[in-house]
Short mmCIF file of N, CA and C in Angstrom, two decimals:
data_model
loop_
_atom_site.label_atom_id
_atom_site.label_comp_id
_atom_site.label_asym_id
_atom_site.label_seq_id
_atom_site.Cartn_x
_atom_site.Cartn_y
_atom_site.Cartn_z
N MET A 1310 -171.02 272.74 119.14
CA MET A 1310 -172.64 272.26 118.28
C MET A 1310 -173.83 272.95 119.10
N GLU A 1311 -173.36 272.58 120.34
CA GLU A 1311 -174.32 273.52 120.89
C GLU A 1311 -174.40 275.35 121.25
N ARG A 1312 -173.37 275.68 121.15
CA ARG A 1312 -173.30 276.94 120.71
C ARG A 1312 -173.88 277.45 119.57
N ARG A 1313 -173.99 276.77 118.19
CA ARG A 1313 -174.53 277.06 117.01
C ARG A 1313 -175.77 277.18 117.72
N LEU A 1314 -176.49 276.41 118.09
CA LEU A 1314 -178.04 275.95 117.85
C LEU A 1314 -178.53 276.77 118.42
N LEU A 1315 -177.45 277.52 120.46
CA LEU A 1315 -178.26 278.99 120.83
C LEU A 1315 -178.25 279.88 120.07
N GLN A 1316 -177.58 279.54 119.46
CA GLN A 1316 -176.90 281.31 118.49
C GLN A 1316 -178.37 281.37 117.05
N ILE A 1317 -178.52 279.95 116.69
CA ILE A 1317 -179.76 279.98 116.09
C ILE A 1317 -181.20 279.60 116.55
N VAL A 1318 -181.36 279.64 117.83
CA VAL A 1318 -182.77 279.28 118.78
C VAL A 1318 -182.84 281.00 119.04
N ILE A 1319 -181.99 281.87 119.44
CA ILE A 1319 -182.13 283.60 119.63
C ILE A 1319 -182.49 283.75 118.26
N CYS A 1320 -181.65 284.01 117.29
CA CYS A 1320 -182.17 284.21 115.93
C CYS A 1320 -182.91 284.65 115.80
N VAL A 1321 -183.86 283.02 116.53
CA VAL A 1321 -185.49 282.98 115.59
C VAL A 1321 -186.45 283.76 116.93
N ALA A 1322 -186.38 283.57 118.16
CA ALA A 1322 -186.57 284.54 119.13
C ALA A 1322 -186.77 285.61 119.04
N VAL A 1323 -185.75 286.29 118.74
CA VAL A 1323 -185.79 287.87 118.53
C VAL A 1323 -186.63 287.97 117.71
N LEU A 1324 -186.87 287.76 116.66
CA LEU A 1324 -187.84 287.81 116.03
C LEU A 1324 -189.66 288.67 116.16
N VAL A 1325 -189.76 288.01 117.53
CA VAL A 1325 -190.65 288.35 118.37
C VAL A 1325 -190.50 290.22 118.69
N PRO A 1326 -189.27 290.17 119.31
CA PRO A 1326 -189.25 291.36 119.84
C PRO A 1326 -189.41 292.65 118.78
N LEU A 1327 -188.46 292.43 117.66
CA LEU A 1327 -187.44 293.32 116.55
C LEU A 1327 -189.02 293.23 115.96
N LEU A 1328 -190.21 292.41 115.24
CA LEU A 1328 -191.06 292.78 114.85
C LEU A 1328 -192.56 293.21 115.38
N GLY A 1329 -192.60 292.79 116.61
CA GLY A 1329 -193.60 293.43 117.33
C GLY A 1329 -192.99 294.97 118.13
N GLY A 1330 -191.96 295.28 118.06
CA GLY A 1330 -191.72 296.74 118.73
C GLY A 1330 -191.41 296.91 116.83
N GLY A 1331 -191.19 296.88 116.31
CA GLY A 1331 -191.18 297.47 114.80
C GLY A 1331 -192.69 298.12 114.15
N ILE A 1332 -193.42 296.71 114.64
CA ILE A 1332 -194.78 297.00 113.88
C ILE A 1332 -195.22 297.94 114.82
N GLY A 1333 -195.44 298.22 116.32
CA GLY A 1333 -195.75 298.92 116.74
C GLY A 1333 -195.22 300.63 117.03
N ALA A 1334 -193.94 300.15 116.88
CA ALA A 1334 -193.27 301.67 116.53
C ALA A 1334 -193.53 302.44 114.92
N PHE A 1335 -192.98 301.99 114.16
CA PHE A 1335 -193.65 302.61 113.24
C PHE A 1335 -194.80 302.67 112.07
N GLY A 1336 -195.87 301.80 112.61
CA GLY A 1336 -197.06 300.81 112.47
C GLY A 1336 -197.94 301.85 112.38
N PRO A 1337 -199.42 301.81 111.85
CA PRO A 1337 -200.17 302.29 112.03
C PRO A 1337 -200.61 302.96 113.25
N THR A 1338 -201.31 303.55 113.91
CA THR A 1338 -202.30 304.35 114.90
C THR A 1338 -203.65 303.15 115.40
N VAL A 1339 -202.43 302.71 116.70
CA VAL A 1339 -203.83 301.81 117.04
C VAL A 1339 -204.75 301.75 117.74
N THR A 1340 -204.96 303.36 118.82
CA THR A 1340 -206.06 303.58 119.74
C THR A 1340 -206.71 304.60 118.72
N GLN A 1341 -207.47 304.92 119.77
CA GLN A 1341 -209.06 305.74 119.42
C GLN A 1341 -208.18 306.97 118.54
N ALA A 1342 -209.14 307.39 118.13
CA ALA A 1342 -208.27 309.42 117.21
C ALA A 1342 -208.63 310.26 118.84
N GLY A 1343 -207.66 310.76 118.48
CA GLY A 1343 -207.26 311.93 119.96
C GLY A 1343 -207.06 311.27 121.36
N ALA A 1344 -206.68 310.94 121.41
CA ALA A 1344 -205.76 309.49 122.35
C ALA A 1344 -204.45 309.87 121.99
N ILE A 1345 -203.94 311.19 121.95
CA ILE A 1345 -202.45 311.34 121.62
C ILE A 1345 -201.42 310.71 122.36
N ALA A 1346 -202.18 310.64 124.14
CA ALA A 1346 -200.65 309.93 124.62
C ALA A 1346 -200.64 308.86 124.94
N ALA A 1347 -201.70 308.11 124.17
CA ALA A 1347 -201.39 306.41 124.34
C ALA A 1347 -201.38 306.17 123.70
N ASP A 1348 -201.23 306.84 122.28
CA ASP A 1348 -200.38 306.32 120.81
C ASP A 1348 -198.79 306.50 121.29
N SER A 1349 -198.62 307.45 121.66
CA SER A 1349 -197.05 308.17 121.97
C SER A 1349 -196.84 307.02 122.92
N HIS A 1350 -197.12 306.50 124.24
CA HIS A 1350 -197.09 305.69 125.34
C HIS A 1350 -197.02 304.36 124.30
N HIS A 1351 -197.86 303.60 123.44
CA HIS A 1351 -197.84 302.53 122.92
C HIS A 1351 -196.30 302.93 121.70
N ARG A 1352 -195.69 303.55 121.19
CA ARG A 1352 -194.82 303.75 119.98
C ARG A 1352 -193.44 303.66 121.03
N TYR A 1353 -193.75 304.45 122.80
CA TYR A 1353 -192.33 304.18 122.94
C TYR A 1353 -191.98 303.19 123.52
N LEU A 1354 -192.89 302.95 124.19
CA LEU A 1354 -193.24 301.00 124.67
C LEU A 1354 -192.50 299.94 123.98
N SER A 1355 -193.08 300.28 122.09
CA SER A 1355 -192.87 299.31 121.41
C SER A 1355 -190.99 299.40 120.78
N GLY A 1356 -190.79 301.19 121.18
CA GLY A 1356 -189.89 301.42 120.92
C GLY A 1356 -188.30 300.55 121.54
N LEU A 1357 -188.84 300.77 123.12
CA LEU A 1357 -187.99 300.01 124.07
C LEU A 1357 -188.05 298.28 123.54
N LEU A 1358 -189.34 298.32 122.99
CA LEU A 1358 -189.54 296.04 122.58
C LEU A 1358 -188.49 296.00 122.06
N LEU A 1359 -188.51 296.62 120.92
CA LEU A 1359 -187.27 296.74 119.17
C LEU A 1359 -186.02 297.03 119.71
N ALA A 1360 -185.33 297.71 120.38
CA ALA A 1360 -183.96 297.93 121.36
C ALA A 1360 -183.55 296.59 121.78
N ILE A 1361 -184.83 295.95 122.86
CA ILE A 1361 -184.55 294.85 123.64
C ILE A 1361 -184.25 293.43 122.42
N GLY A 1362 -185.06 293.82 121.63
CA GLY A 1362 -184.71 292.57 120.71
C GLY A 1362 -182.97 292.90 119.66
N PHE A 1363 -182.79 293.80 119.48
CA PHE A 1363 -181.49 294.64 118.91
C PHE A 1363 -180.31 294.06 120.48
N ALA A 1364 -180.53 294.30 121.38
CA ALA A 1364 -179.64 293.70 122.05
C ALA A 1364 -179.74 292.52 122.26
N PHE A 1365 -180.62 292.06 122.69
CA PHE A 1365 -180.44 290.34 122.17
C PHE A 1365 -179.37 290.04 121.16
N LEU A 1366 -180.14 290.53 120.12
CA LEU A 1366 -179.15 290.00 118.80
C LEU A 1366 -177.67 290.48 118.79
N SER A 1367 -177.34 291.68 119.56
CA SER A 1367 -175.73 291.46 119.72
C SER A 1367 -175.27 291.02 121.00
N THR A 1368 -175.63 290.03 121.21
CA THR A 1368 -175.32 288.80 122.38
C THR A 1368 -174.57 287.71 121.24
N VAL A 1369 -175.29 287.16 120.01
CA VAL A 1369 -175.37 285.80 119.35
C VAL A 1369 -173.58 286.11 118.98
N PRO A 1370 -173.14 287.02 118.36
CA PRO A 1370 -171.81 286.79 117.48
C PRO A 1370 -171.03 285.84 118.47
N ARG A 1371 -170.71 286.38 119.75
CA ARG A 1371 -169.98 285.90 120.78
C ARG A 1371 -170.88 285.57 122.18
N ILE A 1372 -171.94 284.21 122.09
CA ILE A 1372 -173.13 284.16 122.95
C ILE A 1372 -172.24 284.06 124.42
N GLU A 1373 -171.20 282.93 124.16
CA GLU A 1373 -171.09 282.45 125.28
C GLU A 1373 -169.61 284.03 126.19
N ARG A 1374 -169.97 285.58 125.84
CA ARG A 1374 -168.98 285.45 126.83
C ARG A 1374 -170.15 287.45 127.23
N HIS A 1375 -171.35 287.23 126.97
CA HIS A 1375 -172.36 287.87 127.72
C HIS A 1375 -173.28 287.58 128.05
N THR A 1376 -172.76 287.21 129.27
CA THR A 1376 -173.79 286.50 129.78
C THR A 1376 -174.61 287.37 131.44
N ALA A 1377 -173.36 288.30 130.98
CA ALA A 1377 -174.07 289.95 132.21
C ALA A 1377 -175.37 290.22 131.28
N ARG A 1378 -175.22 291.03 129.67
CA ARG A 1378 -175.96 291.47 128.88
C ARG A 1378 -177.13 290.66 129.07
N PHE A 1379 -176.91 289.01 128.63
CA PHE A 1379 -178.45 288.29 128.39
C PHE A 1379 -178.90 288.18 129.52
N ARG A 1380 -178.38 288.31 130.64
CA ARG A 1380 -179.38 288.04 132.10
C ARG A 1380 -180.46 289.30 132.35
N LEU A 1381 -179.58 290.27 132.12
CA LEU A 1381 -180.20 291.34 132.06
C LEU A 1381 -181.51 291.81 130.85
N LEU A 1382 -180.74 291.85 129.84
CA LEU A 1382 -182.27 291.94 129.33
C LEU A 1382 -183.05 290.50 129.47
N ALA A 1383 -183.17 289.55 130.04
CA ALA A 1383 -183.62 288.67 130.06
C ALA A 1383 -184.48 289.02 131.69
N ALA A 1384 -183.94 289.26 132.87
CA ALA A 1384 -184.50 290.26 133.55
C ALA A 1384 -185.65 291.44 133.07
N LEU A 1385 -185.61 292.15 132.62
CA LEU A 1385 -186.29 292.83 131.26
C LEU A 1385 -187.50 292.60 131.15
N VAL A 1386 -187.03 291.74 130.21
CA VAL A 1386 -188.55 290.81 129.85
C VAL A 1386 -188.93 289.94 130.35
N MET A 1387 -188.83 289.17 131.53
CA MET A 1387 -189.45 288.67 132.74
C MET A 1387 -190.55 290.00 133.44
N THR A 1388 -189.15 290.39 133.49
CA THR A 1388 -190.38 291.43 134.27
C THR A 1388 -191.73 292.01 133.96
N GLY A 1389 -191.04 292.83 132.38
CA GLY A 1389 -192.56 292.74 132.19
C GLY A 1389 -193.38 291.27 131.39
N GLY A 1390 -193.46 290.28 131.26
CA GLY A 1390 -193.67 289.13 131.93
C GLY A 1390 -195.32 289.40 133.42
N LEU A 1391 -193.91 289.51 133.95
CA LEU A 1391 -195.22 289.36 135.34
C LEU A 1391 -195.65 290.87 135.46
N VAL A 1392 -195.69 291.46 135.17
CA VAL A 1392 -196.20 292.33 135.23
C VAL A 1392 -197.67 292.48 134.39
N ARG A 1393 -196.95 291.95 132.52
CA ARG A 1393 -198.43 291.33 131.93
C ARG A 1393 -199.15 289.95 132.52
N ARG A 1394 -198.58 289.60 133.46
CA ARG A 1394 -199.93 288.52 133.82
C ARG A 1394 -200.20 288.81 135.16
N LEU A 1395 -199.66 289.97 136.17
CA LEU A 1395 -200.66 291.27 136.51
C LEU A 1395 -202.30 291.12 136.52
N GLY A 1396 -201.88 291.65 135.37
CA GLY A 1396 -202.30 292.30 134.33
C GLY A 1396 -204.06 291.76 133.76
N VAL A 1397 -203.24 290.69 133.51
CA VAL A 1397 -204.19 289.11 133.15
C VAL A 1397 -205.54 289.29 134.54
N LEU A 1398 -204.39 288.64 135.96
CA LEU A 1398 -204.93 288.43 136.56
C LEU A 1398 -205.94 289.61 137.55
N ILE A 1399 -206.08 291.02 137.62
CA ILE A 1399 -207.25 292.16 137.46
C ILE A 1399 -207.67 292.32 136.73
N GLN A 1400 -207.68 292.12 134.99
CA GLN A 1400 -208.61 292.25 134.36
C GLN A 1400 -209.72 290.75 134.09
N GLY A 1401 -208.76 290.17 134.21
CA GLY A 1401 -209.51 288.75 133.45
C GLY A 1401 -210.28 287.99 132.42
N GLN A 1402 -209.18 288.91 131.96
CA GLN A 1402 -209.29 288.09 130.27
C GLN A 1402 -207.79 288.39 129.84
N VAL A 1403 -208.11 287.11 128.58
CA VAL A 1403 -207.31 286.44 127.74
C VAL A 1403 -207.29 286.63 126.37
N ASN A 1404 -206.42 286.59 125.57
CA ASN A 1404 -206.72 286.25 124.36
C ASN A 1404 -205.27 285.77 123.91
N GLY A 1405 -204.85 284.62 122.33
CA GLY A 1405 -204.18 284.62 121.68
C GLY A 1405 -203.08 285.33 121.80
N GLU A 1406 -202.40 286.79 121.84
CA GLU A 1406 -201.71 286.98 121.81
C GLU A 1406 -201.24 287.55 122.98
N ILE A 1407 -202.25 287.33 124.01
CA ILE A 1407 -201.13 287.43 125.61
C ILE A 1407 -201.03 286.13 125.99
N VAL A 1408 -201.50 285.09 125.60
CA VAL A 1408 -200.95 284.37 125.61
C VAL A 1408 -199.77 283.96 125.16
N PHE A 1409 -199.48 284.23 123.80
CA PHE A 1409 -197.92 283.76 123.25
C PHE A 1409 -196.73 284.81 123.98
N ALA A 1410 -197.59 285.72 123.78
CA ALA A 1410 -195.97 287.00 125.09
C ALA A 1410 -196.09 286.20 126.15
N LEU A 1411 -196.58 285.76 126.95
CA LEU A 1411 -196.52 285.34 128.21
C LEU A 1411 -195.18 284.24 127.96
N VAL A 1412 -195.76 282.96 126.88
CA VAL A 1412 -194.92 282.31 126.83
C VAL A 1412 -193.67 282.29 126.52
N MET A 1413 -193.53 283.64 125.74
CA MET A 1413 -192.41 283.97 125.30
C MET A 1413 -191.28 284.46 126.51
N GLU A 1414 -192.13 285.30 127.24
CA GLU A 1414 -192.20 286.01 128.58
C GLU A 1414 -191.30 285.94 129.29
N LEU A 1415 -192.19 284.36 130.11
CA LEU A 1415 -192.00 283.89 131.26
C LEU A 1415 -191.85 282.10 131.15
N GLY A 1416 -191.39 282.03 129.91
CA GLY A 1416 -190.93 280.59 129.71
C GLY A 1416 -189.69 280.76 128.65
N VAL A 1417 -189.83 280.50 127.54
CA VAL A 1417 -189.16 281.15 126.51
C VAL A 1417 -187.38 281.78 126.76
N THR A 1418 -187.87 282.94 127.60
CA THR A 1418 -186.55 283.64 127.66
C THR A 1418 -186.10 283.09 129.25
N PRO A 1419 -186.68 282.89 130.45
CA PRO A 1419 -185.82 282.23 131.30
C PRO A 1419 -185.25 280.70 130.94
N ALA A 1420 -185.41 280.15 129.95
CA ALA A 1420 -184.92 279.08 129.58
C ALA A 1420 -183.82 279.19 128.77
N LEU A 1421 -183.77 280.24 127.38
CA LEU A 1421 -182.65 280.72 127.09
C LEU A 1421 -181.47 281.53 128.01
N MET A 1422 -181.85 282.14 128.90
CA MET A 1422 -181.25 282.24 129.66
C MET A 1422 -180.16 281.36 130.14
N LEU A 1423 -180.72 280.62 131.20
CA LEU A 1423 -180.35 279.45 131.54
C LEU A 1423 -179.46 278.67 130.60
N TRP A 1424 -179.76 278.02 129.41
CA TRP A 1424 -179.66 277.57 128.46
C TRP A 1424 -177.94 278.23 128.05
N GLN A 1425 -177.66 279.86 127.76
CA GLN A 1425 -176.40 280.61 127.71
C GLN A 1425 -176.12 280.28 128.84
N GLY A 1426 -176.39 280.88 129.85
CA GLY A 1426 -175.35 280.76 131.36
C GLY A 1426 -174.64 278.82 130.92
N GLY A 1427 -175.04 277.86 130.65
CA GLY A 1427 -174.79 276.97 130.56
C GLY A 1427 -173.51 276.71 129.41
N VAL A 1428 -174.08 277.12 128.62
CA VAL A 1428 -172.43 276.85 127.29
C VAL A 1428 -171.71 278.19 127.57
N ALA A 1429 -172.18 279.24 128.59
CA ALA A 1429 -170.83 280.43 128.80
C ALA A 1429 -170.16 279.18 129.64
N ALA A 1430 -170.48 278.73 130.50
CA ALA A 1430 -169.91 277.96 131.54
C ALA A 1430 -168.91 277.18 131.70
N ARG A 1431 -169.81 276.01 129.97
CA ARG A 1431 -169.33 274.82 129.59
C ARG A 1431 -168.04 276.05 128.79
N SER A 1432 -167.99 277.24 128.28
CA SER A 1432 -167.02 277.54 127.28
C SER A 1432 -166.09 277.48 128.40
N ARG A 1433 -165.85 278.26 129.45
CA ARG A 1433 -165.24 279.19 130.67
C ARG A 1433 -163.91 277.09 130.34
N SER A 1434 -164.58 276.86 131.51
CA SER A 1434 -163.63 275.46 131.71
C SER A 1434 -163.69 274.87 130.57
N ARG A 1435 -163.32 275.13 129.38
CA ARG A 1435 -162.77 274.40 128.29
C ARG A 1435 -161.69 275.02 127.60
N THR A 1436 -161.41 276.64 128.56
CA THR A 1436 -159.69 277.11 128.56
C THR A 1436 -159.46 277.46 129.20
#
């Protein structure tokens, strides 16, 4: 039951990078006209976010066996969150979108990583 609940929660949480990455990668230009490099960089990073979402999704079917992959993906997300947090400290500005991202990156992701590790450990002890 716990394994199934974790799988469901991950499927819901993974909507954030999939939707955010997809909109950023394939959506309209969000930079000022003439800022080709900035738009290109934004789309590239959105593509990485999209890939991270799909990679997390790939762990769901056998979640108890993908601890190393899950931890690597979580470390990538948490590193991005720490850098985002640094940006907030430097800029001194924050909005709802940034707060949501930080909660996902520095709160939800580490919690899911710990939960996945527990599910994996309990699965190993039963075999």
